[in-house]
Amino acid sequence: MTALAQSFADVSAPDLAATDAVALHHQVAQFLYLEARLADTHDYDGWEALWTDDAIYWVPANGDDTDPEKEMSVLYDNRSRIGVRIRQLKTGRRHTQTPRSELARVISNIEIAEVRGNEVEVRANVLIYEDNLRGDTLWAARNTYRLRMVDGGFRLVRKKIALVNNNKPIFTLSFLV
Amino acid sequence: MPQAAVSEAAASAGARDYRALIEPARINSRLYYDPAIFQEELEKIWYKTWVYVGHTSEIPNKNDYVTKSIGPMPVLMVRDKEGEVRLLLNKCPHRGNQLCAYQKGNRTSFTCPYHSWTFSNTGDLMGYALPDGYEGQSKAGLNLGKVPRIAIYRGFVFGSMAAEGISLEEHLGGAKAALDQLLDNSPTGELELTAGFLQHRTKANWKFMLENETDGYHPGFVHGSVFQVTSSGIGSLYGSDSTALTRDYGNGHTEFDLRPEWRKNDKPLQWFGTTPERLPEYVKAMNAGYGEERARQIMIDGSPHVMIFPNLFIAEIQIFVLQPVAVDETVQHVTAVQFKGAPDINRRLRQQTMGSVGPAGLLLADDTEMYERNHRGAQILDPEWLVLSRGLHRERLDDNGFRIAHSTDETPQRGIWRHYLNLMTEAR
C-alpha cells in the first residue's frame, strides 16, 4: 500500500463526500467497467487517455505489501512508461500481442474504501480470462484504484493489481491488466 | 527430485545416440521436446555439473534462509548459526515430507509439520516427537540431505549434486573474467541482490533460453518494437556494421561482448544509456574505489552479457536464473543487479529491470513469446534438423584462444551444443 497511501492531491474541486453514496458507487462502478472494456478490447488510446499525469500502474510481485521503490514488481509504470508501453503495443510488432490476447474480465466486490476531496479509493476483485497462442489462462486479482474527479468525470490516478498468485511463477502478462 | 524418473532414464541411458542428434552446425529438434532426453539431462547435467544456486547477499544474517533450486528440485540455501553457507535438501528423512514451505525467513531450526521431527539449520537431526518409540535406535543417518559440493565465487553460490568432479574455478574457466567484470562495476566490488526475484513461467524447453541469451541475431527483430518507441539507440549494436562480438568460452559458457563498441565510442556509462553527470554519486564512489583512470575504463566497458552454463545469465543489469521444471516448462527467475554502496545507480537499475524483463517486460515478454513458439514449432516433424551455421566462415580465435565471431553469429550456440554433447556422452 505504500505507493497508494501517499497523500491525496489537494485540488480545489468537487467534494465527493457530499455525493450520495449510492450515486457515487454507481459512478465509480461505471468507470471501472469502462476501463475494463477498453482493456479487454485493446482500445489502447482510449485506455491511455484515462490516466492522469501523476499516474502509477502497479502489479506487485512476491506479495501485495512490498515496497515498489525498493523491491521488484512485475510492472511499476509511471505515466511516461505507460506511454512507452502503449506505443510499443501500437507498433504491431509487440510479438506477444501479435495476435492479440482474447480477453474477458469480470469486476466485482466493488467497495469504496475512502473518499477525500475529489478523490476516491476503491477496492474490487477481478477475474480475467485470457486466450492466446499458448492456451487459456485465468488471472485473479484484488485491485485497488484511486480515481480523481476531473471536469465532471473520473480519471485513473493509481491502479494496483495484486494477483493472488504473485508469489509464484506466472505466465507472460502483456495485455493491459 | 523424481527418483523413479531418474532410474528409468538411467536404465535407458546409452540407448540414445546423441552424436546422431548433434552435429557441429545443426541439431535435431527432438533434443527440445523428448521427455526421456529431459530426464537424462537431469541426471547428466542438472544433478551432476556445477549449477548456480543463489547469492550470499540473499542470506546476509546468521540463520537466514531462502528457497532456491537445482533443476526442478528445491534447495534451501541457509546461513547457519555459525555463519556458514549450506545447501540443504527440503525433505524430511522420516517420511519424505516437504520440510519448509516458505520462500525465505530466519530460523535456527526446521520442524517437519507431519511428525514434528526437528532439524538444526546445519541439517542435523535434533530430535523427534515421542522418542520412546525409537528406543535403542541411532539418529545417525537421519540428517537432512545436502548438496554434496558447494563452492562460492565472490558471493555467487554454486552447488553440484556429484560428490566428485572438476572444481568450480575449472568449470567457470574463461567465464570467470566476466563475473569479475560485473563486480568491477560495483564501487565496493560487491553485489547486494536484495530486490527480490520475478518468476516468469515459460511453456518451453530450457535450452531455447540458454541459446537465446547470447543470440545477437534476434534483437533487431524480436525487440524492434522497443527500439522504435524508445530513443535507446542500441538497435545498431545488432546490425551488420556492429563491432560487438559473440564468444564461446568453452564448458558451455557464452558471451555477447559489447566492449568493442563501447571502447570505440569511449564514453563512460554509455553502456547503461546514461552519462557521468546524471549519476554523480556513483561516479564519485567508483573513482574512490578504483582511481579515476581505472574507474573510467570500467565505466566504458560496462557490465557483461554472459551465459554461465547451464543456468546463470548476467544480462548487464539483470541476473537471470533458468530453472527447468519439465521438458516443456521453464521458470526464468530474474532480479536487478544491485551494487553495494551505489544507491543512485541502484534505483535506475531496478527501474530499468522492471520495465524490460519479467512477465510484463517490454523485452522479455517478446523473448518468451519466441521461446514458446520455438517449443511448439520444434515438435513439427519436418524439417527435423535446425540450422546453427551462421558465421562459420568468419569464426576466429581471440587472444585468449576462445572462439569469437560477429555479433550476429551462432558461435555461442555451437559452443553450447558442443559442451552439451560432451556431457551427455560422458562415461558415468
XYZ file of C-alpha atoms in Angstrom, chain A residues 58-62 68-78 81 83-99 132-135 139 166-174, chain B residues 103-104 194-203 220-226 228-230 331 334-336 347 350-355 357 359-366 368-370 372-373 376:
96
model
C 1.439 -1.296 -10.488
C 1.465 -5.103 -10.420
C 3.420 -6.209 -7.325
C 5.395 -9.435 -7.079
C 6.085 -11.629 -4.043
C 7.885 -0.904 -5.255
C 10.582 1.715 -4.749
C 12.891 -0.926 -3.295
C 11.664 -4.307 -4.494
C 10.930 -5.847 -7.851
C 7.410 -5.593 -9.249
C 6.000 -7.309 -12.314
C 5.002 -3.877 -13.529
C 5.547 -0.446 -11.980
C 4.878 2.234 -14.571
C 4.696 5.974 -14.184
C 6.320 4.400 -19.086
C 3.051 5.808 -22.750
C 6.019 3.703 -23.901
C 4.071 0.510 -23.184
C 1.123 1.722 -25.246
C 3.324 2.923 -28.107
C 5.046 -0.469 -28.186
C 1.681 -2.245 -28.385
C 0.727 0.047 -31.261
C 3.801 -0.784 -33.358
C 2.150 -4.031 -34.414
C 5.466 -5.752 -33.593
C 4.833 -6.416 -29.919
C 5.053 -10.122 -30.757
C 3.460 -11.367 -27.542
C 0.345 -9.377 -28.513
C 0.508 -10.239 -32.223
C -2.007 -11.802 -32.461
C -3.797 -16.707 -26.694
C -1.432 -18.897 -28.741
C -0.128 -20.649 -25.637
C -3.601 -21.557 -24.380
C -5.962 -14.413 -13.803
C 2.094 -13.256 -7.478
C 4.458 -15.192 -5.219
C 4.662 -17.970 -7.813
C 5.906 -18.136 -11.406
C 3.364 -16.512 -13.719
C 2.991 -16.573 -17.490
C 3.673 -13.580 -19.706
C 1.348 -10.707 -18.787
C 1.433 -8.488 -21.846
C 10.250 -18.714 0.409
C 12.556 -17.142 2.947
C 18.078 -7.653 -2.277
C 15.258 -6.560 -4.597
C 13.569 -9.973 -4.844
C 13.047 -12.100 -7.948
C 10.367 -12.027 -10.619
C 9.354 -15.517 -11.715
C 8.400 -15.828 -15.352
C 6.704 -19.104 -16.196
C 7.554 -20.219 -19.706
C 6.000 -23.068 -21.659
C 16.749 -6.260 -34.187
C 13.649 -8.287 -34.990
C 12.216 -9.544 -31.705
C 12.870 -6.206 -29.976
C 12.387 -3.903 -32.959
C 9.231 -2.540 -31.321
C 11.231 -1.309 -28.319
C 11.240 2.009 -32.417
C 9.452 3.599 -29.462
C 12.436 4.458 -27.242
C 10.922 -20.671 -14.944
C 15.194 -12.519 -12.621
C 16.289 -9.645 -10.422
C 18.067 -6.326 -10.823
C 17.378 2.828 -8.261
C 15.670 -1.529 -10.600
C 13.506 0.770 -12.702
C 15.064 -0.378 -15.970
C 14.851 -4.007 -14.900
C 11.150 -3.765 -14.039
C 10.463 -2.101 -17.365
C 12.177 -8.046 -18.043
C 6.304 -11.392 -17.316
C 5.296 -7.860 -18.373
C 8.719 -6.709 -19.572
C 8.984 -4.681 -22.761
C 11.791 -7.025 -23.853
C 11.378 -10.380 -22.140
C 7.680 -10.847 -22.837
C 8.608 -10.926 -26.531
C 9.345 -15.538 -24.064
C 6.775 -15.455 -26.846
C 9.572 -16.674 -29.145
C 7.010 -20.749 -26.591
C 6.677 -20.592 -30.387
C 5.606 -25.629 -30.434
